[in-house]
Amino acid sequence: MKVLVATEKPFAKVAIDGIRKVVEEAGYELVLLEKYTEKKQLLAAVADADAIIIRSDVVDAEVLDAAKQLKIVVRAGAGYDNIDLAAATAHKVVAMNTPGQNSNAVAELALGLMVMAVRNMYNGTSGTELKGKTLGIHAFGNVGRNVARIAKGFGMNIKAYDAYCPDEAMVAAGVEPVHSAEELYQQCDIVSLHIPATDETKKSINHHMVSLMPKGGVLVNTARKEVIDEDGLLQLLQERQDLKYVTDIMPVKDAEFRAFEGRYFATPKKMGAQTAEANINAGIAAAKQIVDFIENGVTKFQVNK
Ligand code: 3PG
């Protein structure tokens, strides 16, 4: 059995050591394709792989066509919008994610971006504090819950909107539920996005939605760039000098956003899950899920049923 780790953005070495241990203890072989720059490198590497571990790497029909031996692909992380699920099913390939394994890392970065924004991007001028401000968590999944836990320590008031999460779960976490996205944006000084990129959510964070935020509003995006209507947000940043946008997913129109100096910040690469701990948790979980599937047929985290 050949397990390929195909990561354009590599895991920390300590995570690879852990993945290797799990794979080799099962009697399988580990192959690494890291920091690849062209799709053809991925197409060549998958040719004889029985299993693949990926991060945000794109596994589409072309990759699946090239992966003649492939039985399982595991996205070491939460969002699996980078896998063509229908094509995986058509190729009889099981697709999985590793929910929750990197969520603390993403949540810590979201809070870090909030501090950066309210301290004027650390430019030395007088900013504001998070304590006493109202935080809106847009989607209360694994990352949203961790954001709430950490934000409580900052003394923030916390609200959340999630059409798929019962109020009781939010209340139990000390979070006030609101019942529409509009309400959340209207009522919160800072909104932190934790929605997946789906047909329903793509471009849903648009001019109208963000324009509802109170004066001095901060939008934090550690979710996906696709959920932002970039033209709408650019227009709004032009109209409202008080708003800020901070993200670890560089927008397609980064060059245009850069015009809003002091009110926009993006990391060069998506880095919410770029910690040794998150890499170890998600990478080793992915390796174990592969072994469990191959040896025992366990499909617990399958996402293409
Ligand atoms: C996820 O969906 O798990 C996060 O966005 C992390 O993505 P990454 O593995 O590409 O850093």
Coordinates of C-alpha atoms and ligand atoms in Angstrom, one line a residue:
M1 CA 0.0 0.0 0.0
K2 CA 1.4 3.4 -1.0
V3 CA 0.3 6.5 1.0
L4 CA 1.0 9.8 -0.7
V5 CA 1.2 13.0 1.3
A6 CA 0.5 15.7 -1.4
T7 CA 0.8 19.1 0.2
E8 CA 1.6 22.3 -1.7
K9 CA 1.8 23.8 1.8
P10 CA 3.8 21.2 3.8
F11 CA 3.1 19.9 7.3
A12 CA 5.7 20.6 10.1
K13 CA 8.4 17.9 10.1
V14 CA 7.2 16.6 13.5
A15 CA 3.8 15.9 11.9
I16 CA 5.4 14.0 9.0
D17 CA 7.4 11.9 11.5
G18 CA 4.1 11.0 13.2
I19 CA 2.3 10.2 9.9
R20 CA 5.3 8.1 8.8
K21 CA 5.1 6.1 12.1
V22 CA 1.4 5.3 11.6
V23 CA 1.8 4.4 7.9
E24 CA 5.0 2.3 8.4
E25 CA 3.6 0.4 11.5
A26 CA 0.7 -0.7 9.2
G27 CA 3.3 -2.0 6.8
Y28 CA 2.6 0.6 4.2
E29 CA 5.0 2.9 2.3
L30 CA 4.9 6.7 2.7
V31 CA 5.7 9.0 -0.2
L32 CA 6.0 12.8 0.0
L33 CA 5.1 15.4 -2.6
E34 CA 5.6 18.7 -0.9
K35 CA 5.7 22.3 -2.2
Y36 CA 4.8 21.2 -5.7
T37 CA 4.2 24.1 -8.1
E38 CA 2.5 22.4 -11.0
K39 CA -0.5 20.1 -11.4
K40 CA 1.5 17.7 -13.5
Q41 CA 3.7 16.9 -10.5
L42 CA 0.6 15.9 -8.6
L43 CA -0.8 13.9 -11.6
A44 CA 2.5 12.0 -11.8
A45 CA 2.7 11.4 -8.0
V46 CA -0.9 10.0 -7.6
A47 CA -0.4 7.4 -10.4
D48 CA 0.5 4.5 -8.1
A49 CA -1.0 5.8 -4.8
D50 CA -3.5 3.7 -2.9
A51 CA -4.3 6.6 -0.5
I52 CA -3.6 10.3 -0.5
I53 CA -3.4 12.8 2.4
I54 CA -4.0 16.4 1.2
R55 CA -4.6 19.8 2.7
S56 CA -6.1 22.5 0.5
D57 CA -4.7 20.7 -2.5
V58 CA -7.2 20.3 -5.3
V59 CA -8.4 16.7 -6.1
D60 CA -10.6 17.0 -9.2
A61 CA -11.7 14.6 -11.9
E62 CA -8.3 14.9 -13.7
V63 CA -6.4 13.9 -10.6
L64 CA -8.8 11.1 -9.9
D65 CA -8.4 9.8 -13.5
A66 CA -4.7 9.8 -13.0
A67 CA -4.9 7.9 -9.7
K68 CA -5.6 4.5 -11.0
Q69 CA -5.0 2.6 -7.7
L70 CA -6.6 5.2 -5.4
K71 CA -9.0 3.9 -2.7
I72 CA -9.2 6.8 -0.3
V73 CA -8.3 10.5 -0.1
V74 CA -8.3 12.3 3.3
R75 CA -8.3 16.0 3.6
A76 CA -6.3 16.6 6.7
G77 CA -8.5 19.5 7.9
A78 CA -12.1 20.6 8.0
G79 CA -13.2 22.1 4.7
Y80 CA -13.3 19.7 1.7
D81 CA -14.5 22.1 -1.0
N82 CA -11.2 21.3 -2.7
I83 CA -12.3 17.7 -3.5
D84 CA -14.7 17.0 -6.3
L85 CA -16.9 14.7 -4.3
A86 CA -19.1 13.5 -7.2
A87 CA -16.0 12.6 -9.2
A88 CA -14.6 10.7 -6.2
T89 CA -17.8 8.7 -5.8
A90 CA -17.8 8.0 -9.6
H91 CA -14.2 6.7 -9.3
K92 CA -15.2 4.6 -6.2
V93 CA -12.8 6.6 -4.1
V94 CA -13.8 7.3 -0.4
A95 CA -13.2 11.0 0.6
M96 CA -12.9 12.0 4.2
N97 CA -11.9 15.0 6.3
T98 CA -10.6 15.2 9.9
P99 CA -13.1 17.5 11.6
G100 CA -12.0 19.4 14.7
Q101 CA -8.3 18.5 14.5
N102 CA -7.1 21.9 13.5
S103 CA -9.8 24.1 14.8
N104 CA -8.0 25.5 17.9
A105 CA -5.2 26.7 15.6
V106 CA -7.6 28.5 13.3
A107 CA -9.5 30.0 16.3
E108 CA -6.3 31.3 17.8
L109 CA -5.4 33.0 14.6
A110 CA -8.9 34.6 14.3
L111 CA -8.4 36.2 17.7
G112 CA -4.9 37.3 16.7
L113 CA -6.3 39.0 13.6
M114 CA -8.9 40.7 15.8
V115 CA -6.3 42.1 18.1
M116 CA -4.2 43.3 15.2
A117 CA -7.2 45.0 13.6
V118 CA -8.3 46.9 16.7
R119 CA -4.7 47.9 17.5
N120 CA -4.6 49.6 14.0
M121 CA -2.4 46.8 12.5
Y122 CA 0.2 47.5 15.1
N123 CA 1.2 50.8 13.7
G124 CA 1.9 52.4 17.0
T125 CA -1.3 54.6 17.3
S126 CA -3.9 54.3 20.0
G127 CA -6.5 51.6 19.2
T128 CA -9.3 49.9 21.1
E129 CA -9.6 46.7 23.2
L130 CA -11.6 43.6 22.6
K131 CA -13.0 43.5 26.2
G132 CA -16.6 44.6 26.3
K133 CA -17.0 44.5 22.5
T134 CA -19.6 42.3 20.8
L135 CA -18.3 39.5 18.7
G136 CA -20.4 37.8 16.1
I137 CA -19.5 34.2 15.2
H138 CA -20.9 33.3 11.8
A139 CA -21.3 29.5 12.0
F140 CA -20.9 27.7 15.2
G141 CA -19.0 24.6 14.2
N142 CA -15.7 23.4 15.6
V143 CA -13.8 26.6 14.9
G144 CA -16.7 28.9 15.9
R145 CA -16.9 27.1 19.3
N146 CA -13.2 27.5 19.9
V147 CA -13.4 31.2 19.0
A148 CA -16.2 31.6 21.5
R149 CA -14.1 29.8 24.2
I150 CA -11.1 32.1 23.7
A151 CA -13.1 35.3 23.2
K152 CA -14.7 34.7 26.6
G153 CA -11.2 35.1 28.1
F154 CA -10.9 38.5 26.4
G155 CA -14.2 39.5 28.1
M156 CA -16.2 39.9 24.9
N157 CA -19.9 39.6 24.5
I158 CA -20.5 36.8 22.1
K159 CA -23.3 36.1 19.7
A160 CA -23.6 33.5 17.0
Y161 CA -25.6 32.7 13.9
D162 CA -25.8 29.2 12.5
A163 CA -28.9 27.9 10.7
Y164 CA -27.8 24.3 11.4
C165 CA -27.0 24.6 15.1
P166 CA -29.6 24.4 17.9
D167 CA -29.8 27.4 20.2
E168 CA -29.2 25.2 23.2
A169 CA -25.7 24.4 22.0
M170 CA -24.8 28.1 21.8
V171 CA -26.5 28.9 25.1
A172 CA -24.6 26.1 26.8
A173 CA -21.4 27.6 25.5
G174 CA -22.3 31.1 26.9
V175 CA -23.1 32.4 23.5
E176 CA -26.3 34.3 22.6
P177 CA -28.0 32.9 19.5
V178 CA -29.3 35.2 16.8
H179 CA -31.6 34.0 14.1
S180 CA -30.4 35.6 10.9
A181 CA -27.1 36.6 9.4
E182 CA -28.4 40.1 9.1
E183 CA -29.0 40.4 12.8
L184 CA -25.5 39.2 13.5
Y185 CA -23.9 41.8 11.3
Q186 CA -26.2 44.6 12.7
Q187 CA -25.4 43.8 16.3
C188 CA -21.7 42.9 16.3
D189 CA -18.6 45.1 16.4
I190 CA -16.5 42.3 15.0
V191 CA -17.8 39.4 12.9
S192 CA -15.7 36.3 12.5
L193 CA -16.5 34.0 9.6
H194 CA -16.5 30.2 10.0
I195 CA -18.8 29.1 7.2
P196 CA -17.8 26.5 4.6
A197 CA -17.6 27.4 0.9
T198 CA -20.7 25.8 -0.6
D199 CA -23.1 26.8 -3.4
E200 CA -25.2 28.5 -0.8
T201 CA -22.5 30.5 0.9
K202 CA -20.3 31.5 -2.0
K203 CA -20.2 35.4 -2.4
S204 CA -22.9 35.5 0.4
I205 CA -20.8 38.0 2.5
N206 CA -21.6 40.9 0.2
H207 CA -21.9 44.7 0.3
H208 CA -25.4 44.6 1.9
M209 CA -24.4 42.2 4.6
V210 CA -21.2 43.9 5.7
S211 CA -22.8 47.4 5.4
L212 CA -25.1 46.4 8.3
M213 CA -22.1 46.4 10.7
P214 CA -21.9 49.3 13.2
K215 CA -19.3 52.1 12.9
G216 CA -15.8 50.8 13.3
G217 CA -16.8 47.2 12.3
V218 CA -14.1 44.6 11.7
L219 CA -14.7 41.5 9.4
V220 CA -12.4 38.6 10.1
N221 CA -12.2 35.8 7.6
T222 CA -10.3 32.6 8.4
A223 CA -12.9 30.5 6.5
R224 CA -12.7 30.7 2.7
K225 CA -12.1 33.5 0.2
E226 CA -15.0 32.2 -2.0
V227 CA -17.6 33.3 0.6
I228 CA -16.7 36.9 0.1
D229 CA -18.2 39.0 -2.7
E230 CA -14.9 40.8 -3.3
D231 CA -16.3 43.5 -5.6
G232 CA -19.1 44.3 -3.1
L233 CA -16.6 44.5 -0.2
L234 CA -14.2 46.6 -2.1
Q235 CA -17.0 49.1 -2.9
L236 CA -18.0 49.2 0.8
L237 CA -14.5 49.8 2.0
Q238 CA -14.4 52.7 -0.4
E239 CA -17.7 54.1 1.0
R240 CA -17.1 53.4 4.7
Q241 CA -13.7 54.6 5.9
D242 CA -14.4 53.0 9.3
L243 CA -14.5 49.4 8.3
K244 CA -11.6 46.9 8.4
Y245 CA -11.1 43.5 6.7
V246 CA -8.5 41.0 8.0
T247 CA -8.0 37.6 6.7
D248 CA -5.6 34.7 6.3
I249 CA -6.9 33.9 2.8
M250 CA -5.6 36.3 0.3
P251 CA -8.5 37.6 -1.9
V252 CA -8.2 37.2 -5.6
K253 CA -8.3 41.0 -5.8
D254 CA -5.6 41.5 -3.2
A255 CA -3.9 44.3 -5.1
E256 CA -7.2 46.3 -5.0
F257 CA -7.7 45.6 -1.3
R258 CA -4.2 46.9 -0.6
A259 CA -5.4 50.3 -1.5
F260 CA -7.1 50.4 1.9
E261 CA -3.9 50.7 3.8
G262 CA -4.4 50.3 7.5
R263 CA -7.8 48.8 7.1
Y264 CA -6.9 45.6 5.2
F265 CA -4.5 42.8 6.1
A266 CA -4.0 39.4 4.5
T267 CA -1.4 36.7 5.2
P268 CA 0.6 35.6 2.2
K269 CA -0.6 32.0 2.6
K270 CA -3.6 30.5 4.4
M271 CA -2.1 30.0 7.8
G272 CA -4.9 29.4 10.3
A273 CA -4.0 25.7 10.5
Q274 CA -0.2 26.3 10.2
T275 CA 0.9 25.1 13.6
A276 CA 2.9 22.1 14.6
E277 CA 0.0 21.0 16.8
A278 CA -2.7 21.3 14.1
N279 CA -0.4 19.5 11.6
I280 CA 0.2 16.7 14.1
N281 CA -3.5 16.4 15.0
A282 CA -4.9 16.5 11.5
G283 CA -2.0 14.7 9.8
I284 CA -1.9 11.7 12.2
A285 CA -5.7 11.5 12.3
A286 CA -5.7 11.3 8.4
A287 CA -3.1 8.6 8.5
K288 CA -5.0 6.6 11.1
Q289 CA -8.3 7.0 9.2
I290 CA -6.6 5.6 6.1
V291 CA -5.2 2.5 8.0
D292 CA -8.6 2.0 9.7
F293 CA -10.4 2.2 6.3
I294 CA -8.0 -0.2 4.5
E295 CA -7.7 -2.7 7.3
N296 CA -11.3 -2.6 8.8
G297 CA -13.5 -0.7 6.3
V298 CA -14.2 2.1 8.8
T299 CA -15.8 5.0 7.0
K300 CA -16.7 7.2 10.0
F301 CA -15.5 10.5 8.5
Q302 CA -16.5 9.8 4.9
V303 CA -18.0 12.9 3.2
N304 CA -19.0 11.5 -0.2
K305 CA -21.7 9.0 0.8
Ligands
3PG1 C1 -9.3 23.7 6.9 O1 -10.3 23.7 6.2 O2 -9.0 22.7 7.6 C2 -8.5 24.9 7.1 O3 -8.9 25.9 6.2 C3 -7.0 24.6 6.9 O4 -6.6 24.5 5.6 P1 -5.0 24.1 5.3 O5 -4.8 22.7 5.6 O6 -4.9 24.4 3.8 O7 -4.1 25.0 6.1

